[in-house]
Amino acid sequence: VGLGIALAGFSGVMIAPLFEVDATMGELILVQTFIVVVVGGMGSFIGPVIGGLILGQLWALTPLVGRTQYVVQNWTGTVIGPDFWEKASDILLFIVMAVILLLRPRGLFGQEGAFD
C-alpha cells in the first residue's frame, strides 16, 4: 500500500509542471466513470467492467459516423458534420444511461441493496 501511495505522489509531482490546476480538473473522466458504474450496476464487479467496455466503444466510435462519405441533413436542411458527431458522443453516454435506468433501474448487473 505504501509503495502505491509513493508512486501516486511521485506521479503527481512529475505531471504538475505540465498541467495547470483549475476547478474543473478531471471533470470529464469523473462524469464518464459515474455513467459507467451506473450503467454496469453498483454492487457488482463485472457490471462496471462490461459497462465500461460497451460505453467506451460507443464513445470512441460515434465520431467516426461523421467521417463517412454520406452527408446527413436534418429536417431544417442543415448539414450535420463531424463537429456534431464528436459532441454527440458525450451526449450519447447520457442517453444510454437514461435508457438503461428506465429498463433496469439497478443497471445491467446491479444487485439488490440491503435496504430494498
PDB file of C-alpha atoms in Angstrom:
ATOM      1  CA  VAL A   1       0.000   0.000   0.000  1.00  0.00           C
ATOM      2  CA  GLY A   2       2.813   2.371   0.888  1.00  0.00           C
ATOM      3  CA  LEU A   3       4.528   1.808  -2.460  1.00  0.00           C
ATOM      4  CA  GLY A   4       1.310   2.634  -4.329  1.00  0.00           C
ATOM      5  CA  ILE A   5       0.892   5.856  -2.369  1.00  0.00           C
ATOM      6  CA  ALA A   6       4.504   6.809  -3.041  1.00  0.00           C
ATOM      7  CA  LEU A   7       4.115   6.157  -6.777  1.00  0.00           C
ATOM      8  CA  ALA A   8       0.902   8.199  -6.911  1.00  0.00           C
ATOM      9  CA  GLY A   9       2.590  11.099  -5.128  1.00  0.00           C
ATOM     10  CA  PHE A  10       5.630  10.907  -7.397  1.00  0.00           C
ATOM     11  CA  SER A  11       3.372  10.853 -10.464  1.00  0.00           C
ATOM     12  CA  GLY A  12       1.576  13.957  -9.242  1.00  0.00           C
ATOM     13  CA  VAL A  13       4.864  15.787  -8.718  1.00  0.00           C
ATOM     14  CA  MET A  14       6.077  14.826 -12.200  1.00  0.00           C
ATOM     15  CA  ILE A  15       2.861  15.816 -14.016  1.00  0.00           C
ATOM     16  CA  ALA A  16       2.268  19.086 -12.095  1.00  0.00           C
ATOM     17  CA  PRO A  17       4.514  21.252 -14.317  1.00  0.00           C
ATOM     18  CA  LEU A  18       2.717  20.062 -17.463  1.00  0.00           C
ATOM     19  CA  PHE A  19      -0.866  20.883 -16.476  1.00  0.00           C
ATOM     20  CA  GLU A  20      -2.419  23.822 -14.711  1.00  0.00           C
ATOM     21  CA  VAL A  21      -4.718  23.279 -11.764  1.00  0.00           C
ATOM     22  CA  ASP A  22      -8.285  24.502 -12.064  1.00  0.00           C
ATOM     23  CA  ALA A  23     -11.706  23.778 -10.612  1.00  0.00           C
ATOM     24  CA  THR A  24     -12.826  21.536 -13.484  1.00  0.00           C
ATOM     25  CA  MET A  25      -9.809  19.238 -13.477  1.00  0.00           C
ATOM     26  CA  GLY A  26     -10.850  15.666 -14.168  1.00  0.00           C
ATOM     27  CA  GLU A  27     -14.491  16.567 -14.663  1.00  0.00           C
ATOM     28  CA  LEU A  28     -14.916  14.627 -17.912  1.00  0.00           C
ATOM     29  CA  ILE A  29     -13.358  11.415 -16.603  1.00  0.00           C
ATOM     30  CA  LEU A  30     -15.337  11.684 -13.355  1.00  0.00           C
ATOM     31  CA  VAL A  31     -18.655  12.022 -15.194  1.00  0.00           C
ATOM     32  CA  GLN A  32     -17.798   9.170 -17.570  1.00  0.00           C
ATOM     33  CA  THR A  33     -16.799   6.944 -14.667  1.00  0.00           C
ATOM     34  CA  PHE A  34     -20.068   7.693 -12.874  1.00  0.00           C
ATOM     35  CA  ILE A  35     -22.050   6.786 -16.010  1.00  0.00           C
ATOM     36  CA  VAL A  36     -20.106   3.526 -16.431  1.00  0.00           C
ATOM     37  CA  VAL A  37     -20.752   2.482 -12.825  1.00  0.00           C
ATOM     38  CA  VAL A  38     -24.455   3.363 -13.008  1.00  0.00           C
ATOM     39  CA  VAL A  39     -24.951   1.540 -16.320  1.00  0.00           C
ATOM     40  CA  GLY A  40     -22.962  -1.507 -15.209  1.00  0.00           C
ATOM     41  CA  GLY A  41     -24.690  -1.718 -11.863  1.00  0.00           C
ATOM     42  CA  MET A  42     -23.478  -0.921  -8.391  1.00  0.00           C
ATOM     43  CA  GLY A  43     -22.635  -3.810  -6.126  1.00  0.00           C
ATOM     44  CA  SER A  44     -21.089  -5.967  -8.812  1.00  0.00           C
ATOM     45  CA  PHE A  45     -17.551  -6.080 -10.142  1.00  0.00           C
ATOM     46  CA  ILE A  46     -18.192  -7.392 -13.641  1.00  0.00           C
ATOM     47  CA  GLY A  47     -21.006  -4.895 -14.355  1.00  0.00           C
ATOM     48  CA  PRO A  48     -18.886  -1.727 -14.495  1.00  0.00           C
ATOM     49  CA  VAL A  49     -16.201  -3.601 -16.446  1.00  0.00           C
ATOM     50  CA  ILE A  50     -18.685  -4.636 -19.140  1.00  0.00           C
ATOM     51  CA  GLY A  51     -20.399  -1.237 -18.964  1.00  0.00           C
ATOM     52  CA  GLY A  52     -17.028   0.442 -19.452  1.00  0.00           C
ATOM     53  CA  LEU A  53     -16.231  -1.717 -22.463  1.00  0.00           C
ATOM     54  CA  ILE A  54     -19.601  -1.043 -24.091  1.00  0.00           C
ATOM     55  CA  LEU A  55     -19.682   2.688 -23.377  1.00  0.00           C
ATOM     56  CA  GLY A  56     -16.005   3.134 -24.240  1.00  0.00           C
ATOM     57  CA  GLN A  57     -16.522   1.618 -27.673  1.00  0.00           C
ATOM     58  CA  LEU A  58     -19.674   3.670 -28.196  1.00  0.00           C
ATOM     59  CA  TRP A  59     -17.890   6.874 -27.157  1.00  0.00           C
ATOM     60  CA  ALA A  60     -14.890   6.158 -29.391  1.00  0.00           C
ATOM     61  CA  LEU A  61     -16.813   5.039 -32.482  1.00  0.00           C
ATOM     62  CA  THR A  62     -19.558   7.701 -32.564  1.00  0.00           C
ATOM     63  CA  PRO A  63     -17.304  10.444 -34.067  1.00  0.00           C
ATOM     64  CA  LEU A  64     -16.485   8.079 -36.935  1.00  0.00           C
ATOM     65  CA  VAL A  65     -20.088   8.372 -38.142  1.00  0.00           C
ATOM     66  CA  GLY A  66     -19.336  11.937 -39.256  1.00  0.00           C
ATOM     67  CA  ARG A  67     -16.379  10.772 -41.330  1.00  0.00           C
ATOM     68  CA  THR A  68     -18.430   8.613 -43.659  1.00  0.00           C
ATOM     69  CA  GLN A  69     -18.939   9.529 -47.295  1.00  0.00           C
ATOM     70  CA  TYR A  70     -22.626  10.240 -46.769  1.00  0.00           C
ATOM     71  CA  VAL A  71     -23.954  13.698 -45.986  1.00  0.00           C
ATOM     72  CA  VAL A  72     -26.554  13.753 -43.232  1.00  0.00           C
ATOM     73  CA  GLN A  73     -29.154  16.511 -43.277  1.00  0.00           C
ATOM     74  CA  ASN A  74     -31.620  17.223 -40.527  1.00  0.00           C
ATOM     75  CA  TRP A  75     -35.222  18.347 -41.034  1.00  0.00           C
ATOM     76  CA  THR A  76     -34.238  22.024 -41.424  1.00  0.00           C
ATOM     77  CA  GLY A  77     -31.839  21.228 -44.260  1.00  0.00           C
ATOM     78  CA  THR A  78     -28.752  21.872 -42.150  1.00  0.00           C
ATOM     79  CA  VAL A  79     -25.883  19.516 -42.863  1.00  0.00           C
ATOM     80  CA  ILE A  80     -24.754  17.586 -39.809  1.00  0.00           C
ATOM     81  CA  GLY A  81     -20.974  17.387 -39.960  1.00  0.00           C
ATOM     82  CA  PRO A  82     -18.123  15.861 -37.964  1.00  0.00           C
ATOM     83  CA  ASP A  83     -18.384  18.512 -35.228  1.00  0.00           C
ATOM     84  CA  PHE A  84     -21.858  17.311 -34.351  1.00  0.00           C
ATOM     85  CA  TRP A  85     -20.822  13.666 -34.046  1.00  0.00           C
ATOM     86  CA  GLU A  86     -17.836  14.490 -31.827  1.00  0.00           C
ATOM     87  CA  LYS A  87     -20.129  16.314 -29.407  1.00  0.00           C
ATOM     88  CA  ALA A  88     -22.841  13.681 -29.772  1.00  0.00           C
ATOM     89  CA  SER A  89     -20.503  11.007 -28.409  1.00  0.00           C
ATOM     90  CA  ASP A  90     -20.616  12.650 -24.970  1.00  0.00           C
ATOM     91  CA  ILE A  91     -24.379  13.169 -25.110  1.00  0.00           C
ATOM     92  CA  LEU A  92     -24.936   9.595 -26.259  1.00  0.00           C
ATOM     93  CA  LEU A  93     -23.469   8.305 -22.974  1.00  0.00           C
ATOM     94  CA  PHE A  94     -26.196  10.137 -21.045  1.00  0.00           C
ATOM     95  CA  ILE A  95     -28.882   8.842 -23.402  1.00  0.00           C
ATOM     96  CA  VAL A  96     -27.684   5.252 -22.944  1.00  0.00           C
ATOM     97  CA  MET A  97     -27.614   5.740 -19.166  1.00  0.00           C
ATOM     98  CA  ALA A  98     -31.185   7.077 -19.169  1.00  0.00           C
ATOM     99  CA  VAL A  99     -32.456   4.179 -21.296  1.00  0.00           C
ATOM    100  CA  ILE A 100     -30.695   1.568 -19.135  1.00  0.00           C
ATOM    101  CA  LEU A 101     -32.081   3.131 -15.948  1.00  0.00           C
ATOM    102  CA  LEU A 102     -35.597   3.154 -17.391  1.00  0.00           C
ATOM    103  CA  LEU A 103     -35.379  -0.506 -18.387  1.00  0.00           C
ATOM    104  CA  ARG A 104     -33.274  -1.810 -15.487  1.00  0.00           C
ATOM    105  CA  PRO A 105     -33.163   0.626 -12.535  1.00  0.00           C
ATOM    106  CA  ARG A 106     -30.253  -1.217 -10.869  1.00  0.00           C
ATOM    107  CA  GLY A 107     -28.094  -1.238 -14.025  1.00  0.00           C
ATOM    108  CA  LEU A 108     -27.125  -4.171 -16.203  1.00  0.00           C
ATOM    109  CA  PHE A 109     -25.635  -6.324 -13.440  1.00  0.00           C
ATOM    110  CA  GLY A 110     -26.820  -4.459 -10.330  1.00  0.00           C
ATOM    111  CA  GLN A 111     -27.673  -6.378  -7.192  1.00  0.00           C
ATOM    112  CA  GLU A 112     -30.451  -5.754  -4.729  1.00  0.00           C
ATOM    113  CA  GLY A 113     -29.326  -3.482  -1.912  1.00  0.00           C
ATOM    114  CA  ALA A 114     -29.502  -4.105   1.818  1.00  0.00           C
ATOM    115  CA  PHE A 115     -32.353  -1.623   2.324  1.00  0.00           C
ATOM    116  CA  ASP A 116     -34.515  -2.683  -0.651  1.00  0.00           C
TER     117      ASP A 116
END
